[in-house]
Amino acid sequence: MTKTLFQPFTLNHTLQLTNRILMAPLTRCMSDANLVPTQDMVDYYARRADAGLIISEATIIRPDGQGYPNTPGLFTPEQITGWRKVTDAVHKNGGKIFAQLWHTGRVAHPHFFNNGTVLAPSAIGIEGSVPRMRELTYITPKAVTQDDIQQLIADYSQAAANAIDAGFDGIEIHGANGYLVDQFLHHDSNHRVDDYGGTPQNMSRFALEVVDAIIARIGHERTALRISPGAYFNMAGDKRDRDVFDYLLPQLEQRNLAYLHIGIFDDGMEFDYLEGRVSDYVRKRYQNTLVGVGSYTPNMANTAINDNKFDLIAVGRPFIANPDYVEKVKQGQPLTPYREDMLSTLF
Ligand code: FNR
């Protein structure tokens, strides 16, 4: 019942996947004080190398992108060297790995970067505090200037080049889940009146400029993007967001990305303004390789791929609970259920 999941898949002429199961990006907050991957992280990723493709935990492109403790970076030589150990170990075990590039925008906290400035499209903060660090309440960000935007694009592009230096097979831009790129794409967080706000074209501009800068640096074959048309995390939905994604998706299709990945926790969720599920909404507007995700069992994922809902499945929580997820599914063995207390160790 999971036969399709084990068919190989060609992303493009440089990237062949041995199966259709991707390990979803999963923040674990386990890098060292300098945001360098540790040996435990090397072993954790190496154990999961039989996934068709691993997408790394979100990895910050520069210090002011940090919103959680001990999330790894890709902007210092030590971080690049640390990631090189991860990518070598994954490759040695026959796997492939992309780096997910991250800037949290208004979800950043200055505690993590010497009380620096929190940047976002507009000066609109979010409520609440950093998870498990109650004393760190979120602050109102500074709206980025056009110079800030140009610097951010340059820093995304440099982080992508650093990822290739570190031996990654490609990168996925984290444009989902209410972080910086996504903040430009939703009305809740983007009130700009310049070239980066107000219309679907303008609200899509930052995302497309980041995509284009990275493609120019490392090639479209190695560039992927994750997006959340359905606002569900760090963000409130707005029915006008639909027009932004109606514009963005055909633009992305022209870029020949390695893949487009949906960001959602449960793909059973329906959004009024998208007239249903995010995956159905995107599939209708984007014909290239699409990665589905969100509370899928192996059988559900197999059926969804057979039904042409998407081409590849990303698996998150079950991969935390089962380092041997791929082998267990292949053998039809029962999976260990995910529990939140599993987040305290890397096994
Ligand atoms: C996540 N998710 C996530 N997404 C992302 O784009 N970057 C990230 O770093 C993380 N980090 C993360 C940590 C933890 C502990 C969880 C549970 C989730 C979301 C993840 O990639 C995936 O979309 C969801 O977990 C839904 O898929 P599953 O778990 O239902 O297969």
GROMACS .gro file of C-alpha atoms and ligand atoms in nm:
model
  378
    1MET     CA    1   0.000   0.000   0.000
    2THR     CA    2   0.304   0.228   0.002
    3LYS     CA    3   0.458   0.115  -0.326
    4THR     CA    4   0.449   0.456  -0.492
    5LEU     CA    5   0.649   0.610  -0.206
    6PHE     CA    6   0.940   0.385  -0.299
    7GLN     CA    7   0.954   0.478  -0.664
    8PRO     CA    8   1.256   0.694  -0.753
    9PHE     CA    9   1.190   1.051  -0.856
   10THR     CA   10   1.387   1.285  -1.084
   11LEU     CA   11   1.389   1.643  -0.956
   12ASN     CA   12   1.605   1.757  -1.249
   13HIS     CA   13   1.917   1.650  -1.439
   14THR     CA   14   2.139   1.699  -1.133
   15LEU     CA   15   1.916   1.545  -0.866
   16GLN     CA   16   1.769   1.195  -0.857
   17LEU     CA   17   1.589   1.082  -0.542
   18THR     CA   18   1.582   0.712  -0.449
   19ASN     CA   19   1.230   0.743  -0.303
   20ARG     CA   20   0.954   1.002  -0.260
   21ILE     CA   21   0.982   1.046   0.117
   22LEU     CA   22   1.142   1.373   0.229
   23MET     CA   23   1.242   1.442   0.586
   24ALA     CA   24   1.067   1.773   0.662
   25PRO     CA   25   1.268   2.059   0.814
   26LEU     CA   26   1.251   2.022   1.194
   27THR     CA   27   1.395   2.282   1.431
   28ARG     CA   28   1.562   2.105   1.723
   29CYS     CA   29   1.751   2.391   1.900
   30MET     CA   30   2.055   2.170   1.956
   31SER     CA   31   2.344   2.354   1.792
   32ASP     CA   32   2.627   2.482   2.014
   33ALA     CA   33   2.661   2.833   2.157
   34ASN     CA   34   2.816   2.956   1.828
   35LEU     CA   35   2.523   2.805   1.633
   36VAL     CA   36   2.750   2.535   1.492
   37PRO     CA   37   2.607   2.184   1.431
   38THR     CA   38   2.733   1.929   1.684
   39GLN     CA   39   2.842   1.566   1.647
   40ASP     CA   40   2.501   1.458   1.784
   41MET     CA   41   2.341   1.645   1.494
   42VAL     CA   42   2.577   1.473   1.248
   43ASP     CA   43   2.467   1.134   1.381
   44TYR     CA   44   2.097   1.232   1.390
   45TYR     CA   45   2.092   1.331   1.023
   46ALA     CA   46   2.317   1.039   0.916
   47ARG     CA   47   2.068   0.792   1.071
   48ARG     CA   48   1.794   0.932   0.845
   49ALA     CA   49   1.994   0.929   0.518
   50ASP     CA   50   1.764   0.673   0.356
   51ALA     CA   51   1.502   0.945   0.307
   52GLY     CA   52   1.481   1.044  -0.061
   53LEU     CA   53   1.591   1.391   0.053
   54ILE     CA   54   1.657   1.542   0.395
   55ILE     CA   55   1.568   1.907   0.443
   56SER     CA   56   1.774   2.046   0.730
   57GLU     CA   57   1.621   2.220   1.027
   58ALA     CA   58   1.572   2.590   0.957
   59THR     CA   59   1.915   2.755   0.957
   60ILE     CA   60   1.957   3.129   1.005
   61ILE     CA   61   2.122   3.338   0.736
   62ARG     CA   62   2.250   3.603   0.979
   63PRO     CA   63   2.235   3.688   1.351
   64ASP     CA   64   1.920   3.903   1.349
   65GLY     CA   65   1.725   3.615   1.193
   66GLN     CA   66   1.726   3.422   1.522
   67GLY     CA   67   1.406   3.367   1.718
   68TYR     CA   68   1.478   3.051   1.918
   69PRO     CA   69   1.775   2.927   2.123
   70ASN     CA   70   2.056   2.727   1.961
   71THR     CA   71   1.920   2.725   1.607
   72PRO     CA   72   2.213   2.667   1.368
   73GLY     CA   73   2.350   2.927   1.128
   74LEU     CA   74   2.521   2.936   0.789
   75PHE     CA   75   2.709   3.263   0.807
   76THR     CA   76   3.042   3.188   0.984
   77PRO     CA   77   3.331   2.966   0.868
   78GLU     CA   78   3.281   2.746   1.180
   79GLN     CA   79   2.914   2.693   1.093
   80ILE     CA   80   3.005   2.599   0.735
   81THR     CA   81   3.265   2.351   0.865
   82GLY     CA   82   3.011   2.209   1.112
   83TRP     CA   83   2.752   2.158   0.841
   84ARG     CA   84   3.018   1.997   0.618
   85LYS     CA   85   3.039   1.714   0.874
   86VAL     CA   86   2.662   1.665   0.850
   87THR     CA   87   2.651   1.663   0.470
   88ASP     CA   88   2.954   1.428   0.447
   89ALA     CA   89   2.788   1.181   0.685
   90VAL     CA   90   2.457   1.191   0.496
   91HIS     CA   91   2.633   1.144   0.161
   92LYS     CA   92   2.844   0.859   0.299
   93ASN     CA   93   2.518   0.683   0.389
   94GLY     CA   94   2.384   0.736   0.036
   95GLY     CA   95   2.152   1.028   0.115
   96LYS     CA   96   2.090   1.380  -0.013
   97ILE     CA   97   2.037   1.693   0.194
   98PHE     CA   98   1.915   2.051   0.134
   99ALA     CA   99   1.965   2.337   0.381
  100GLN     CA  100   1.656   2.532   0.482
  101LEU     CA  101   1.748   2.903   0.489
  102TRP     CA  102   1.572   3.109   0.754
  103HIS     CA  103   1.517   3.460   0.878
  104THR     CA  104   1.242   3.486   1.138
  105GLY     CA  105   1.167   3.858   1.075
  106ARG     CA  106   0.928   3.982   1.346
  107VAL     CA  107   0.950   3.647   1.528
  108ALA     CA  108   1.317   3.723   1.608
  109HIS     CA  109   1.415   3.826   1.959
  110PRO     CA  110   1.702   4.071   2.033
  111HIS     CA  111   1.803   3.854   2.329
  112PHE     CA  112   1.972   3.628   2.072
  113PHE     CA  113   2.171   3.900   1.895
  114ASN     CA  114   2.311   4.151   2.144
  115ASN     CA  115   1.990   4.355   2.170
  116GLY     CA  116   1.999   4.437   1.801
  117THR     CA  117   1.705   4.555   1.591
  118VAL     CA  118   1.419   4.325   1.497
  119LEU     CA  119   1.332   4.371   1.126
  120ALA     CA  120   1.005   4.299   0.945
  121PRO     CA  121   0.811   4.431   0.643
  122SER     CA  122   0.606   4.660   0.870
  123ALA     CA  123   0.624   4.772   1.233
  124ILE     CA  124   0.360   4.524   1.346
  125GLY     CA  125   0.458   4.291   1.629
  126ILE     CA  126   0.317   3.956   1.731
  127GLU     CA  127   0.171   3.877   2.073
  128GLY     CA  128   0.331   3.642   2.320
  129SER     CA  129   0.681   3.527   2.402
  130VAL     CA  130   0.953   3.292   2.278
  131PRO     CA  131   0.839   2.932   2.344
  132ARG     CA  132   0.976   2.795   2.672
  133MET     CA  133   1.141   3.136   2.740
  134ARG     CA  134   0.844   3.321   2.887
  135GLU     CA  135   1.050   3.622   2.996
  136LEU     CA  136   1.131   3.702   2.632
  137THR     CA  137   0.817   3.876   2.506
  138TYR     CA  138   0.808   3.972   2.138
  139ILE     CA  139   0.872   4.335   2.052
  140THR     CA  140   0.748   4.568   1.780
  141PRO     CA  141   0.984   4.531   1.482
  142LYS     CA  142   1.133   4.808   1.271
  143ALA     CA  143   0.994   4.826   0.917
  144VAL     CA  144   1.279   4.749   0.675
  145THR     CA  145   1.409   5.022   0.445
  146GLN     CA  146   1.485   4.952   0.081
  147ASP     CA  147   1.855   4.934   0.177
  148ASP     CA  148   1.773   4.677   0.446
  149ILE     CA  149   1.587   4.476   0.183
  150GLN     CA  150   1.882   4.479  -0.057
  151GLN     CA  151   2.113   4.365   0.224
  152LEU     CA  152   1.874   4.085   0.323
  153ILE     CA  153   1.861   3.959  -0.036
  154ALA     CA  154   2.243   3.967  -0.053
  155ASP     CA  155   2.262   3.775   0.277
  156TYR     CA  156   2.016   3.507   0.161
  157SER     CA  157   2.224   3.465  -0.153
  158GLN     CA  158   2.551   3.443   0.047
  159ALA     CA  159   2.397   3.185   0.283
  160ALA     CA  160   2.296   2.979  -0.022
  161ALA     CA  161   2.653   2.992  -0.153
  162ASN     CA  162   2.775   2.896   0.197
  163ALA     CA  163   2.537   2.599   0.194
  164ILE     CA  164   2.690   2.475  -0.131
  165ASP     CA  165   3.039   2.524   0.022
  166ALA     CA  166   2.920   2.316   0.316
  167GLY     CA  167   2.835   2.031   0.078
  168PHE     CA  168   2.455   2.064   0.067
  169ASP     CA  169   2.287   1.936  -0.251
  170GLY     CA  170   2.072   2.249  -0.261
  171ILE     CA  171   1.872   2.489  -0.047
  172GLU     CA  172   1.510   2.544   0.046
  173ILE     CA  173   1.414   2.904   0.120
  174HIS     CA  174   1.192   2.911   0.429
  175GLY     CA  175   0.909   3.122   0.291
  176ALA     CA  176   0.646   2.961   0.517
  177ASN     CA  177   0.505   2.954   0.870
  178GLY     CA  178   0.488   3.328   0.932
  179TYR     CA  179   0.862   3.406   0.912
  180LEU     CA  180   1.026   3.690   0.717
  181VAL     CA  181   0.953   3.592   0.355
  182ASP     CA  182   0.597   3.490   0.449
  183GLN     CA  183   0.549   3.819   0.635
  184PHE     CA  184   0.578   4.002   0.303
  185LEU     CA  185   0.316   3.772   0.147
  186HIS     CA  186   0.030   3.832   0.394
  187HIS     CA  187  -0.175   4.145   0.466
  188ASP     CA  188  -0.162   4.079   0.840
  189SER     CA  189   0.209   4.163   0.848
  190ASN     CA  190   0.265   4.370   0.533
  191HIS     CA  191   0.118   4.724   0.537
  192ARG     CA  192   0.386   4.875   0.315
  193VAL     CA  193   0.299   5.140   0.060
  194ASP     CA  194   0.620   5.119  -0.147
  195ASP     CA  195   0.731   4.865  -0.412
  196TYR     CA  196   0.709   4.585  -0.154
  197GLY     CA  197   0.348   4.623  -0.042
  198GLY     CA  198  -0.009   4.709  -0.137
  199THR     CA  199  -0.055   4.495  -0.452
  200PRO     CA  200  -0.004   4.123  -0.520
  201GLN     CA  201   0.295   4.207  -0.743
  202ASN     CA  202   0.455   4.426  -0.477
  203MET     CA  203   0.385   4.186  -0.191
  204SER     CA  204   0.543   3.903  -0.395
  205ARG     CA  205   0.849   4.110  -0.486
  206PHE     CA  206   1.068   4.024  -0.187
  207ALA     CA  207   1.006   3.649  -0.221
  208LEU     CA  208   1.080   3.658  -0.593
  209GLU     CA  209   1.391   3.873  -0.551
  210VAL     CA  210   1.528   3.630  -0.292
  211VAL     CA  211   1.448   3.336  -0.524
  212ASP     CA  212   1.609   3.509  -0.824
  213ALA     CA  213   1.921   3.611  -0.633
  214ILE     CA  214   1.974   3.255  -0.512
  215ILE     CA  215   1.906   3.105  -0.855
  216ALA     CA  216   2.166   3.342  -1.002
  217ARG     CA  217   2.416   3.228  -0.739
  218ILE     CA  218   2.364   2.849  -0.721
  219GLY     CA  219   2.127   2.756  -1.007
  220HIS     CA  220   1.754   2.682  -1.028
  221GLU     CA  221   1.822   2.306  -1.002
  222ARG     CA  222   1.943   2.354  -0.646
  223THR     CA  223   1.689   2.613  -0.532
  224ALA     CA  224   1.357   2.527  -0.366
  225LEU     CA  225   1.097   2.722  -0.171
  226ARG     CA  226   0.847   2.651   0.107
  227ILE     CA  227   0.531   2.864   0.127
  228SER     CA  228   0.218   2.889   0.342
  229PRO     CA  229  -0.073   3.034   0.140
  230GLY     CA  230  -0.295   2.935   0.432
  231ALA     CA  231  -0.191   3.150   0.726
  232TYR     CA  232  -0.185   2.928   1.033
  233PHE     CA  233   0.121   3.013   1.246
  234ASN     CA  234   0.253   3.351   1.374
  235MET     CA  235   0.002   3.509   1.137
  236ALA     CA  236  -0.368   3.581   1.084
  237GLY     CA  237  -0.527   3.506   0.746
  238ASP     CA  238  -0.688   3.773   0.528
  239LYS     CA  239  -0.901   3.693   0.226
  240ARG     CA  240  -0.697   3.936   0.015
  241ASP     CA  241  -0.392   3.708   0.063
  242ARG     CA  242  -0.544   3.483  -0.202
  243ASP     CA  243  -0.468   3.741  -0.474
  244VAL     CA  244  -0.102   3.748  -0.366
  245PHE     CA  245  -0.060   3.372  -0.408
  246ASP     CA  246  -0.267   3.374  -0.732
  247TYR     CA  247   0.002   3.605  -0.867
  248LEU     CA  248   0.303   3.440  -0.702
  249LEU     CA  249   0.244   3.077  -0.806
  250PRO     CA  250   0.264   3.121  -1.186
  251GLN     CA  251   0.569   3.342  -1.132
  252LEU     CA  252   0.735   3.064  -0.935
  253GLU     CA  253   0.642   2.808  -1.198
  254GLN     CA  254   0.849   3.003  -1.451
  255ARG     CA  255   1.158   2.977  -1.226
  256ASN     CA  256   1.199   2.598  -1.267
  257LEU     CA  257   1.272   2.543  -0.901
  258ALA     CA  258   1.393   2.203  -0.776
  259TYR     CA  259   1.054   2.184  -0.600
  260LEU     CA  260   0.788   2.385  -0.423
  261HIS     CA  261   0.700   2.273  -0.069
  262ILE     CA  262   0.384   2.350   0.124
  263GLY     CA  263   0.418   2.465   0.486
  264ILE     CA  264   0.133   2.341   0.707
  265PHE     CA  265   0.091   2.116   1.013
  266ASP     CA  266  -0.229   1.944   0.898
  267ASP     CA  267  -0.320   1.933   0.530
  268GLY     CA  268  -0.676   1.842   0.634
  269MET     CA  269  -0.724   2.211   0.730
  270GLU     CA  270  -0.949   2.405   0.495
  271PHE     CA  271  -0.921   2.778   0.433
  272ASP     CA  272  -1.227   2.977   0.323
  273TYR     CA  273  -1.024   3.215   0.114
  274LEU     CA  274  -0.849   2.928  -0.068
  275GLU     CA  275  -1.175   2.735  -0.109
  276GLY     CA  276  -1.038   2.426   0.065
  277ARG     CA  277  -0.704   2.266   0.133
  278VAL     CA  278  -0.378   2.446   0.063
  279SER     CA  279  -0.242   2.152  -0.140
  280ASP     CA  280  -0.545   2.153  -0.374
  281TYR     CA  281  -0.523   2.529  -0.413
  282VAL     CA  282  -0.151   2.518  -0.503
  283ARG     CA  283  -0.176   2.214  -0.732
  284LYS     CA  284  -0.428   2.395  -0.952
  285ARG     CA  285  -0.192   2.687  -1.002
  286TYR     CA  286   0.149   2.523  -1.010
  287GLN     CA  287   0.233   2.235  -1.245
  288ASN     CA  288   0.595   2.160  -1.146
  289THR     CA  289   0.720   1.934  -0.866
  290LEU     CA  290   0.512   1.987  -0.551
  291VAL     CA  291   0.587   1.853  -0.202
  292GLY     CA  292   0.289   1.786   0.023
  293VAL     CA  293   0.306   1.767   0.403
  294GLY     CA  294   0.099   1.780   0.718
  295SER     CA  295  -0.025   1.489   0.933
  296TYR     CA  296   0.000   1.228   0.657
  297THR     CA  297   0.030   0.857   0.739
  298PRO     CA  298   0.232   0.654   0.485
  299ASN     CA  299  -0.087   0.513   0.331
  300MET     CA  300  -0.252   0.854   0.305
  301ALA     CA  301   0.062   0.993   0.141
  302ASN     CA  302   0.081   0.706  -0.106
  303THR     CA  303  -0.283   0.758  -0.204
  304ALA     CA  304  -0.239   1.135  -0.236
  305ILE     CA  305   0.059   1.089  -0.471
  306ASN     CA  306  -0.133   0.829  -0.676
  307ASP     CA  307  -0.422   1.075  -0.696
  308ASN     CA  308  -0.178   1.339  -0.825
  309LYS     CA  309  -0.241   1.576  -0.531
  310PHE     CA  310   0.137   1.628  -0.511
  311ASP     CA  311   0.455   1.447  -0.622
  312LEU     CA  312   0.655   1.395  -0.302
  313ILE     CA  313   0.566   1.375   0.067
  314ALA     CA  314   0.755   1.548   0.348
  315VAL     CA  315   0.733   1.380   0.689
  316GLY     CA  316   0.804   1.569   1.011
  317ARG     CA  317   0.700   1.440   1.354
  318PRO     CA  318   0.707   1.070   1.258
  319PHE     CA  319   1.072   1.118   1.155
  320ILE     CA  320   1.153   1.258   1.501
  321ALA     CA  321   0.997   0.951   1.662
  322ASN     CA  322   1.137   0.699   1.411
  323PRO     CA  323   1.494   0.744   1.287
  324ASP     CA  324   1.425   0.428   1.083
  325TYR     CA  325   1.097   0.566   0.941
  326VAL     CA  326   1.177   0.471   0.580
  327GLU     CA  327   1.276   0.114   0.661
  328LYS     CA  328   0.976   0.062   0.889
  329VAL     CA  329   0.735   0.186   0.623
  330LYS     CA  330   0.902  -0.029   0.359
  331GLN     CA  331   0.871  -0.340   0.579
  332GLY     CA  332   0.517  -0.250   0.689
  333GLN     CA  333   0.627  -0.234   1.054
  334PRO     CA  334   0.438  -0.022   1.312
  335LEU     CA  335   0.569   0.329   1.374
  336THR     CA  336   0.646   0.468   1.719
  337PRO     CA  337   0.400   0.752   1.786
  338TYR     CA  338   0.548   1.101   1.821
  339ARG     CA  339   0.545   1.266   2.165
  340GLU     CA  340   0.651   1.619   2.248
  341ASP     CA  341   0.891   1.500   2.517
  342MET     CA  342   1.098   1.341   2.237
  343LEU     CA  343   1.217   1.692   2.148
  344SER     CA  344   1.457   1.700   2.442
  345THR     CA  345   1.697   1.445   2.289
  346LEU     CA  346   1.840   1.383   1.944
  347PHE     CA  347   1.812   1.011   1.871
  348FNR     C1  348   0.849   2.186   1.253
  348FNR     N1  349   0.823   2.238   1.126
  348FNR     C2  350   0.917   2.318   1.065
  348FNR     N2  351   0.895   2.370   0.941
  348FNR     C3  352   0.989   2.440   0.877
  348FNR     O1  353   0.966   2.482   0.763
  348FNR     N3  354   1.110   2.462   0.935
  348FNR     C4  355   1.141   2.417   1.059
  348FNR     O2  356   1.254   2.436   1.107
  348FNR     C5  357   1.040   2.346   1.129
  348FNR     N4  358   1.061   2.301   1.257
  348FNR     C6  359   0.969   2.219   1.318
  348FNR     C7  360   0.999   2.164   1.444
  348FNR     C8  361   0.910   2.076   1.504
  348FNR     C9  362   0.946   2.016   1.637
  348FNR    C10  363   0.789   2.043   1.438
  348FNR    C11  364   0.693   1.944   1.500
  348FNR    C12  365   0.759   2.098   1.316
  348FNR    C13  366   0.706   2.191   1.050
  348FNR    C14  367   0.737   2.059   0.981
  348FNR     O3  368   0.833   2.076   0.879
  348FNR    C15  369   0.610   1.994   0.919
  348FNR     O4  370   0.555   2.081   0.824
  348FNR    C16  371   0.503   1.962   1.023
  348FNR     O5  372   0.560   1.894   1.133
  348FNR    C17  373   0.389   1.878   0.963
  348FNR     O6  374   0.434   1.754   0.918
  348FNR     P1  375   0.410   1.618   1.006
  348FNR     O7  376   0.484   1.635   1.134
  348FNR     O8  377   0.261   1.609   1.031
  348FNR     O9  378   0.461   1.508   0.919
   0.00000   0.00000   0.00000
